[in-house]
Amino acid sequence: MLTVRYFAGARAAAGGTSSEEIDAATLDGLIQVLTDRHGERLAVVLKAASFLVDGLTCHDRSAALADGVTVDILPPFAGG
């Protein structure tokens, strides 16, 4: 299990959920679980989002996620 934390537009697209526990082995797997759970609105956000795994940017969506990590989902922010 891992903890997923949603920020800004990702939180809104997940129905206001700020965090939840998910069972996923990779970011690709996590994205699929989250899309199945929260729908197309979140899927659109996830396509453009950045992912932090225990505070470090992760670009490899097929990389293994260790049990107990925290994944932060950061949608693009305006003005930065």
Short mmCIF file of C-alpha atoms in Angstrom, two decimals:
data_model
loop_
_atom_site.label_atom_id
_atom_site.label_comp_id
_atom_site.label_asym_id
_atom_site.label_seq_id
_atom_site.Cartn_x
_atom_site.Cartn_y
_atom_site.Cartn_z
CA MET A 1 0.00 0.00 0.00
CA LEU A 2 1.05 3.56 -0.63
CA THR A 3 -0.34 6.96 0.25
CA VAL A 4 -1.51 9.27 -2.52
CA ARG A 5 -1.83 12.98 -1.78
CA TYR A 6 -3.71 15.28 -4.14
CA PHE A 7 -2.97 18.97 -4.61
CA ALA A 8 -4.93 21.82 -6.22
CA GLY A 9 -6.82 20.72 -9.35
CA ALA A 10 -5.99 17.07 -8.70
CA ARG A 11 -7.82 17.28 -5.37
CA ALA A 12 -10.84 18.84 -7.03
CA ALA A 13 -10.83 16.20 -9.79
CA ALA A 14 -10.69 13.46 -7.12
CA GLY A 15 -13.90 14.77 -5.59
CA GLY A 16 -12.20 16.79 -2.86
CA THR A 17 -10.18 13.87 -1.51
CA SER A 18 -6.90 15.12 -0.07
CA SER A 19 -5.26 11.71 0.41
CA GLU A 20 -5.99 8.00 0.28
CA GLU A 21 -4.31 4.61 0.50
CA ILE A 22 -3.86 2.75 -2.80
CA ASP A 23 -2.34 -0.59 -3.75
CA ALA A 24 -0.23 -0.12 -6.90
CA ALA A 25 3.16 -1.38 -8.05
CA THR A 26 4.05 1.39 -10.54
CA LEU A 27 2.92 4.92 -11.44
CA ASP A 28 1.20 3.50 -14.53
CA GLY A 29 -0.68 1.07 -12.29
CA LEU A 30 -1.50 3.86 -9.86
CA ILE A 31 -2.86 6.04 -12.66
CA GLN A 32 -5.10 3.19 -13.80
CA VAL A 33 -6.44 2.56 -10.29
CA LEU A 34 -7.09 6.27 -9.74
CA THR A 35 -8.82 6.64 -13.11
CA ASP A 36 -11.03 3.63 -12.37
CA ARG A 37 -11.86 5.02 -8.94
CA HIS A 38 -12.37 8.72 -9.71
CA GLY A 39 -13.20 8.88 -13.42
CA GLU A 40 -12.23 10.74 -16.55
CA ARG A 41 -11.93 14.17 -14.94
CA LEU A 42 -9.00 12.96 -12.82
CA ALA A 43 -7.57 11.02 -15.78
CA VAL A 44 -7.22 14.29 -17.70
CA VAL A 45 -5.40 15.91 -14.78
CA LEU A 46 -3.09 12.90 -14.37
CA LYS A 47 -1.95 13.15 -18.00
CA ALA A 48 -0.41 16.57 -17.30
CA ALA A 49 0.53 16.08 -13.63
CA SER A 50 3.94 15.75 -12.03
CA PHE A 51 4.51 12.98 -9.51
CA LEU A 52 6.70 13.12 -6.43
CA VAL A 53 7.60 9.82 -4.80
CA ASP A 54 8.70 10.45 -1.22
CA GLY A 55 9.51 14.02 -2.23
CA LEU A 56 11.52 13.19 -5.37
CA THR A 57 10.30 13.83 -8.90
CA CYS A 58 9.58 10.60 -10.76
CA HIS A 59 9.36 10.62 -14.56
CA ASP A 60 9.55 6.85 -15.09
CA ARG A 61 5.96 5.68 -14.87
CA SER A 62 7.01 2.03 -15.09
CA ALA A 63 9.40 2.21 -12.13
CA ALA A 64 8.47 0.07 -9.13
CA LEU A 65 6.87 1.79 -6.16
CA ALA A 66 7.96 0.47 -2.79
CA ASP A 67 5.40 -0.38 -0.16
CA GLY A 68 4.74 2.56 2.16
CA VAL A 69 5.88 5.40 -0.13
CA THR A 70 3.95 8.64 -0.49
CA VAL A 71 3.07 9.81 -4.00
CA ASP A 72 2.16 13.49 -4.40
CA ILE A 73 0.14 14.41 -7.47
CA LEU A 74 0.85 17.95 -8.61
CA PRO A 75 -1.15 19.31 -11.54
CA PRO A 76 0.30 22.18 -13.57
CA PHE A 77 0.02 25.43 -11.61
CA ALA A 78 -0.81 28.76 -13.26
CA GLY A 79 1.59 31.66 -13.19
CA GLY A 80 4.78 29.75 -12.32
#
